[in-house]
Structures are given as C-alpha cells and as structure tokens.
Tab-separated table of C-alpha atoms and ligand atoms in Angstrom:
chain	number	residue	atom	x	y	z
A	146	MET	CA	-19.113	10.586	2.961
A	147	SER	CA	-18.016	7.611	4.976
A	148	SER	CA	-14.744	7.481	4.728
A	149	HIS	CA	-11.742	6.254	2.812
A	150	ILE	CA	-9.824	3.981	4.379
A	151	MET	CA	-6.863	2.421	2.112
A	152	VAL	CA	-5.419	-0.901	3.637
A	153	PHE	CA	-1.503	-0.950	2.180
A	154	ASP	CA	0.307	-4.390	1.967
A	155	SER	CA	4.065	-5.336	0.442
A	156	GLY	CA	1.379	-8.767	-0.619
A	157	ILE	CA	-1.456	-10.318	0.140
A	158	GLY	CA	-1.332	-10.120	4.121
A	159	GLY	CA	-2.511	-6.862	4.857
A	160	THR	CA	-5.695	-9.397	3.855
A	161	THR	CA	-5.738	-9.999	7.602
A	162	VAL	CA	-5.752	-6.981	8.881
A	163	LEU	CA	-8.690	-5.212	5.729
A	164	ALA	CA	-10.601	-8.345	7.830
A	165	HIS	CA	-10.374	-7.185	11.133
A	166	ILE	CA	-11.847	-3.276	9.688
A	167	GLN	CA	-14.226	-5.104	6.835
A	168	THR	CA	-16.105	-6.956	10.557
A	169	LEU	CA	-15.494	-3.948	12.567
A	170	LEU	CA	-16.758	-0.398	9.466
A	171	PRO	CA	-18.779	-3.088	7.553
A	172	HIS	CA	-20.185	0.305	5.813
A	173	ALA	CA	-16.166	1.594	5.177
A	174	GLN	CA	-15.172	2.933	2.094
A	175	LEU	CA	-12.312	0.112	1.222
A	176	SER	CA	-9.850	-0.483	-0.793
A	177	TYR	CA	-6.383	-2.112	-1.001
A	178	PHE	CA	-2.697	-1.260	-2.787
A	179	MET	CA	-0.387	-4.359	-2.905
A	180	ASP	CA	3.474	-3.461	-3.882
A	181	ASN	CA	3.565	-7.116	-5.553
A	182	ALA	CA	6.122	-5.969	-7.314
A	183	TYR	CA	7.997	-5.326	-5.018
A	184	LEU	CA	7.732	-8.206	-2.901
A	185	PRO	CA	8.838	-9.810	-0.479
A	186	TYR	CA	9.113	-6.538	1.486
A	187	GLY	CA	11.582	-9.013	3.870
A	188	LYS	CA	15.005	-8.779	2.100
A	189	LEU	CA	14.220	-5.150	0.790
A	190	SER	CA	16.870	-2.823	2.061
A	191	PRO	CA	15.124	0.251	4.228
A	192	GLU	CA	15.908	2.806	1.894
A	193	THR	CA	14.037	1.632	-1.347
A	194	ILE	CA	10.647	0.218	1.415
A	195	VAL	CA	11.307	3.884	2.151
A	196	ALA	CA	10.513	4.906	-1.283
A	197	ARG	CA	8.195	3.256	-2.464
A	198	LEU	CA	5.925	4.304	-0.196
A	199	THR	CA	7.442	8.226	-0.551
A	200	SER	CA	5.996	6.643	-4.234
A	201	LEU	CA	1.835	5.180	-2.596
A	202	LEU	CA	2.049	9.113	-1.420
A	203	GLN	CA	2.623	10.091	-4.260
A	204	TYR	CA	0.246	8.282	-6.386
A	205	ILE	CA	-2.279	9.217	-3.985
A	206	GLU	CA	-1.574	12.593	-4.481
A	207	THR	CA	-1.721	12.363	-8.227
A	208	GLN	CA	-4.949	10.625	-8.734
A	209	GLN	CA	-6.581	12.519	-6.171
A	210	LEU	CA	-7.338	9.288	-4.393
A	211	ARG	CA	-9.273	11.264	-1.363
A	212	VAL	CA	-7.562	8.355	1.062
A	213	ASP	CA	-8.842	9.658	5.089
A	214	ILE	CA	-6.739	7.076	7.240
A	215	LEU	CA	-3.287	4.897	4.874
A	216	VAL	CA	-3.227	1.766	7.260
A	217	ILE	CA	0.433	0.116	6.416
A	218	ALA	CA	-0.700	-4.037	6.826
A	219	CYS	CA	2.992	-4.671	6.919
A	220	ASN	CA	4.597	-4.839	9.731
A	221	THR	CA	8.083	-4.480	8.367
A	222	ALA	CA	7.352	-1.225	6.721
A	223	SER	CA	5.465	-0.291	10.222
A	224	THR	CA	8.994	-0.752	11.430
A	225	LEU	CA	10.874	0.500	9.049
A	226	ALA	CA	9.382	4.058	7.321
A	227	LEU	CA	6.072	5.169	9.659
A	228	THR	CA	7.860	8.008	10.920
A	229	LYS	CA	9.437	8.959	7.289
A	230	VAL	CA	6.195	8.162	6.178
A	231	ARG	CA	3.778	10.497	8.810
A	232	GLU	CA	6.506	13.223	7.905
A	233	LEU	CA	5.600	13.131	4.585
A	234	THR	CA	1.700	13.049	4.677
A	235	ASP	CA	-1.008	15.279	6.336
A	236	ILE	CA	-2.999	11.841	5.881
A	237	PRO	CA	-3.345	9.936	9.085
A	238	VAL	CA	-1.758	7.042	9.052
A	239	VAL	CA	-1.795	3.716	10.901
A	240	GLY	CA	1.412	1.731	10.688
A	241	VAL	CA	1.475	-3.063	12.334
A	242	VAL	CA	3.989	-3.501	15.147
A	243	PRO	CA	4.900	-6.681	16.376
A	244	ALA	CA	2.024	-7.613	18.950
A	245	ILE	CA	6.015	-8.366	22.077
A	246	LYS	CA	3.457	-6.207	24.634
A	247	PRO	CA	0.174	-7.345	24.971
A	248	ALA	CA	2.469	-11.534	23.930
A	249	THR	CA	4.171	-10.096	28.054
A	250	LEU	CA	1.345	-9.934	29.545
A	251	LEU	CA	-0.067	-13.240	28.018
A	252	THR	CA	3.338	-15.578	28.676
A	253	ASN	CA	3.534	-18.127	31.619
A	254	THR	CA	6.805	-19.699	30.903
A	255	LYS	CA	7.844	-15.798	30.465
A	256	ARG	CA	9.325	-17.265	26.898
A	257	ILE	CA	7.560	-16.373	23.761
A	258	GLY	CA	9.166	-16.080	20.183
A	259	LEU	CA	9.003	-13.127	17.360
A	260	LEU	CA	7.947	-15.134	14.145
A	261	ALA	CA	8.999	-12.192	11.372
A	262	THR	CA	10.550	-11.417	8.040
A	263	PRO	CA	14.440	-10.842	8.566
A	264	ALA	CA	13.731	-7.680	7.900
A	265	THR	CA	11.745	-7.005	11.575
A	266	VAL	CA	13.337	-9.448	12.924
A	267	ALA	CA	16.673	-7.330	12.402
A	268	ASN	CA	15.424	-3.707	12.792
A	269	CYS	CA	16.066	-1.586	15.282
A	270	TYR	CA	12.307	-0.601	16.681
A	271	THR	CA	11.524	-4.713	16.982
A	272	GLN	CA	14.724	-4.213	19.179
A	273	GLN	CA	12.715	-0.925	20.324
A	274	LEU	CA	10.128	-2.661	21.404
A	275	ILE	CA	11.569	-5.726	22.971
A	276	ALA	CA	13.601	-3.664	25.262
A	277	GLN	CA	11.038	-1.824	26.307
A	278	TYR	CA	8.200	-4.329	27.214
A	279	GLY	CA	9.847	-7.869	27.576
A	280	ALA	CA	12.279	-6.725	30.631
A	281	ASN	CA	11.541	-9.987	32.016
A	282	THR	CA	10.625	-12.950	28.826
A	283	VAL	CA	12.626	-14.290	27.025
A	284	VAL	CA	12.137	-13.304	23.355
A	285	ASP	CA	13.309	-15.513	20.706
A	286	LEU	CA	13.614	-14.086	17.514
A	287	TYR	CA	12.611	-16.255	14.679
A	288	SER	CA	12.563	-15.146	11.062
A	289	SER	CA	10.706	-16.357	7.656
A	290	VAL	CA	11.058	-15.617	4.119
A	291	GLU	CA	9.205	-18.967	2.670
A	292	LEU	CA	5.796	-18.404	4.970
A	293	VAL	CA	5.457	-15.402	2.752
A	294	ALA	CA	5.513	-16.921	-0.465
A	295	ILE	CA	3.754	-20.198	1.245
A	296	ALA	CA	0.998	-17.759	2.128
A	297	GLU	CA	0.796	-16.339	-1.399
A	298	HIS	CA	0.337	-19.011	-3.415
A	299	LEU	CA	-2.490	-20.583	-0.887
A	300	TYR	CA	-4.517	-17.647	-0.224
A	301	TYR	CA	-4.335	-17.512	-5.021
A	302	SER	CA	-4.881	-21.210	-5.254
A	303	GLY	CA	-6.306	-22.647	-2.364
A	304	GLU	CA	-3.515	-25.273	-2.965
A	305	PHE	CA	-1.224	-25.574	1.004
A	306	GLU	CA	2.535	-26.386	0.831
A	307	GLN	CA	2.384	-29.060	3.248
A	308	ALA	CA	6.022	-30.623	2.672
A	309	LYS	CA	7.589	-27.202	2.177
A	310	PHE	CA	5.117	-25.841	5.201
A	311	THR	CA	6.594	-28.644	8.151
A	312	GLN	CA	10.777	-28.273	6.256
A	313	GLU	CA	10.018	-24.218	7.341
A	314	MET	CA	8.666	-24.893	10.559
A	315	ASP	CA	11.638	-27.428	11.447
A	316	ARG	CA	14.037	-25.306	10.506
A	317	LEU	CA	12.786	-22.728	12.320
A	318	ALA	CA	12.537	-24.900	15.497
A	319	VAL	CA	10.614	-22.377	18.578
A	320	LYS	CA	12.963	-23.661	21.200
A	321	THR	CA	10.278	-25.739	23.702
A	322	ASN	CA	9.202	-23.898	26.767
A	323	THR	CA	7.989	-21.219	24.311
A	324	ASP	CA	4.387	-20.551	25.086
A	325	VAL	CA	2.743	-17.626	22.969
A	326	LEU	CA	4.113	-16.664	19.838
A	327	VAL	CA	3.653	-13.571	18.448
A	328	LEU	CA	3.260	-13.461	13.984
A	329	GLY	CA	5.018	-9.833	13.420
A	330	CYS	CA	3.763	-9.828	9.810
A	331	THR	CA	0.877	-10.006	8.349
A	332	HIS	CA	0.679	-12.429	5.751
A	333	PHE	CA	2.123	-15.895	8.927
A	334	PRO	CA	-2.556	-15.138	10.361
A	335	ILE	CA	-3.644	-16.782	6.899
A	336	LEU	CA	-1.446	-19.500	7.241
A	337	SER	CA	-1.907	-19.962	11.380
A	338	GLN	CA	-3.726	-23.286	11.314
A	339	PRO	CA	-1.580	-25.414	10.506
A	340	ILE	CA	0.772	-23.296	12.598
A	341	ASP	CA	-1.050	-24.014	15.526
A	342	SER	CA	-1.534	-27.475	14.187
A	343	PHE	CA	2.384	-27.974	13.982
A	344	TYR	CA	2.994	-27.286	18.047
A	345	ASP	CA	-0.304	-29.764	18.445
A	346	GLY	CA	-2.490	-26.043	20.044
A	347	LYS	CA	-0.167	-25.654	22.981
A	348	ILE	CA	1.605	-22.013	21.844
A	349	LYS	CA	-0.665	-19.630	21.843
A	350	LEU	CA	-1.079	-17.172	18.327
A	351	LEU	CA	-0.192	-12.901	18.437
A	352	ASP	CA	-1.240	-10.909	16.127
A	353	SER	CA	-1.557	-7.086	15.955
A	354	GLY	CA	-4.425	-7.003	13.222
A	355	ALA	CA	-8.011	-6.675	15.911
A	356	ALA	CA	-5.951	-4.131	17.836
A	357	ILE	CA	-4.981	-2.291	14.341
A	358	ALA	CA	-9.093	-2.305	13.021
A	359	LYS	CA	-10.427	-0.832	17.099
A	360	ARG	CA	-7.041	1.840	16.074
A	361	VAL	CA	-9.088	2.779	12.187
A	362	ALA	CA	-12.479	3.209	14.353
A	363	THR	CA	-11.092	4.775	17.476
A	364	LEU	CA	-9.591	7.180	13.516
A	365	ILE	CA	-12.648	7.586	12.434
A	366	GLY	CA	-14.438	7.619	15.099
A	367	GLY	CA	-16.410	4.439	16.041
A	368	GLN	CA	-18.957	5.513	17.631
A	369	ASN	CA	-20.000	7.828	15.655
A	370	TYR	CA	-19.902	5.940	12.318
A	371	SER	CA	-21.396	3.011	13.615
A	372	LYS	CA	-24.624	5.536	14.780
A	373	LEU	CA	-25.016	6.174	11.030
A	374	THR	CA	-24.953	3.251	9.630
A	375	ALA	CA	-27.723	2.356	11.849
A	376	ASN	CA	-29.398	5.311	11.582
A	377	ASN	CA	-32.128	3.900	8.062
A	378	ASN	CA	-32.458	8.008	7.583
A	379	SER	CA	-28.567	7.117	6.350
A	380	TYR	CA	-29.068	4.693	3.501
A	381	ARG	CA	-26.688	6.456	0.693
A	382	ILE	CA	-24.382	6.191	3.715
A	383	SER	CA	-24.807	2.731	5.179
A	384	GLN	CA	-24.719	0.335	1.595
A	385	LYS	CA	-21.514	-1.603	1.834
A	386	LYS	CA	-19.001	-0.025	-1.655
A	387	PRO	CA	-16.943	-1.685	-3.312
A	388	LEU	CA	-13.362	-2.682	-2.596
A	389	HIS	CA	-10.725	-1.487	-5.040
A	390	TYR	CA	-7.805	-3.718	-4.871
A	391	TYR	CA	-5.073	-1.999	-6.146
A	392	ALA	CA	-1.004	-3.962	-7.751
A	393	THR	CA	1.339	-3.554	-9.296
A	394	ALA	CA	2.448	-6.149	-10.388
A	395	SER	CA	0.107	-8.567	-11.920
A	396	VAL	CA	-2.376	-11.436	-10.069
A	397	LEU	CA	-2.627	-14.704	-11.288
A	398	THR	CA	-6.089	-15.052	-10.422
A	399	ASN	CA	-9.528	-13.717	-11.292
A	400	LYS	CA	-10.555	-14.182	-7.021
A	401	LEU	CA	-9.456	-10.744	-7.205
A	402	THR	CA	-10.299	-7.998	-9.359
A	403	VAL	CA	-7.309	-5.714	-9.394
A	404	GLU	CA	-6.064	-2.462	-11.408
A	405	GLN	CA	-2.448	-2.810	-12.157
A	406	VAL	CA	-1.043	0.438	-11.357
A	407	LYS	CA	2.537	1.804	-11.238
A	408	LEU	CA	4.613	3.491	-8.402
A	409	ILE	CA	7.723	5.955	-9.712
A	410	ASP	CA	11.125	4.486	-8.573
B	532	DGL	N1	2.913	-8.988	5.157
B	532	DGL	C1	3.955	-7.800	5.037
B	532	DGL	C2	4.572	-8.228	7.289
B	532	DGL	O1	3.796	-8.216	7.344
B	532	DGL	C3	5.561	-8.299	5.217
B	532	DGL	C4	5.942	-9.572	3.804
B	532	DGL	C5	6.938	-9.386	2.377
B	532	DGL	O2	7.492	-9.996	3.313
B	532	DGL	O3	6.746	-8.470	1.751
B	532	DGL	O4	6.017	-7.869	7.278
C-alpha cells in the first residue's frame, strides 16, 4: 500500500505545494482538501483557524480516510496553528512556513521582503523566524488579501486580472534595494510570472514548495519509495493514483472534480 498524503489549504494555493510533491512522488496516493467556505484564511482569527483544523482532523477520522501524512500547505494556518494541530493528532503533520532563512542566505543587498497574508505577517511565529534568521538583514513585511483573490480567479477561469494586479503591486510598494522577496503564501507562486515581470526579473522570488515536498518524501522514506515504484514487480504500487479533491464550498469550475463536504464548526 502506498502512503496517503493529504494536502490542505484554504483554497487552491496548496496546489503549488502539491505540484512539487507530485513531481517528487509521482505515484503517491494524494488527496487535496480546501476549506474554501472560510477563504481567505488571511483575514481569520487564530481561534477560528485552529477550530477549522480541529474539524478537519475529526473529518479525517470519522470518514476513515487513513491519512499517513497531512501537509498544511497554507502559511497562515501553519504559522498560527501547527503546534496545536500536532497536539491533537498522531498523524505526522508537515507545515509550510515562509522561506525567511534561505532568503537571508541569498540576499546580497541585505534587504529582503516577506509577502504574505495579513495573519501570517502579524503573527508571533513569523516574528520569531525573522528574529532568529534576519539578524544581519532588513526584513520588510508586505501583506495582501487581494493577491489571493487574483490567484484564485486565475486558477479557475484562466483570466489574469492585470489592472487589479498592477494596482495591488503598486500599493505594496516594495522598497528599492530589495533583492529577494519571500512568497509567504502558497497562493502567490501561482502569480510568480506576473510578479517577476512586475519587477523586471530584478527581485528573486522564493517559496517553500520544493522544501516541503522533500520533507514529505523523507518522512515516507523517499529513497525506498522510489525503489519500490521503479521495481516492475511492484506494479500495483507504481500505478499513478487518481487525485481526490475535497472542498467545503462549491467550486465553480469543471477543471476539477470536487467532492463537497462539511466540516463541523
Ligand atoms: N494559501 C494560504 C497561505 O499560504 C492563505 C490564503 C488565504 O488567505 O486563505 O497563507
């Protein structure tokens, strides 16, 4: 039996992490859960986010989904609630936190930016990360809810809202001399191309997707796993599994086949 990895986010942002996991572990049994009834998480209180994740754990248990690894592919939920979630379950939980540390190692100008949701930017965990790794670097904080909405719209409709995007990027006014921008929200890599063009390729963009996928592979015993899937005798294991999508609100698209479910408040 291959491991069941469930990837969770408020919306489709976590698909940017999912894509890295799929690349590294193409034959894993994956499911994707979005709590889009409560999107955007970036505007929610820590209490509400903990309550939603507690309900998610209950759902996994009551539906007997047999999740082997839960990936909280949401910086907002991870920075606010990871410790609590780990206390509530025996399932190994992998969280995603802003790539501040690698950014401080990459910067030449010693000025980096963190672009995340208001909740991520404001919380103590993020402040601790900056205090821990940002000693010789200026770390400017930028928050946006609008970019989350623009990424959702682009994902589902394929339409990029250029005017809204430019207005939001102008509002953010990233300081000159910034040479690395941490995309501290899993929705933002969906917009990495337009963000890159907005800065004429002069600012390096960093997210945590690849690092999270590596962590997941390590947890499920990555090397053994690849050997198993490469072995012809393990045909059952090496077959690509269908990806199951869950959502807590209706999704207006025929791009994905989604099972709509309810999390108890
Ligand atoms: N994708 C989520 C994150 O990484 C949050 C988006 C939202 O505000 O719901 O923070």
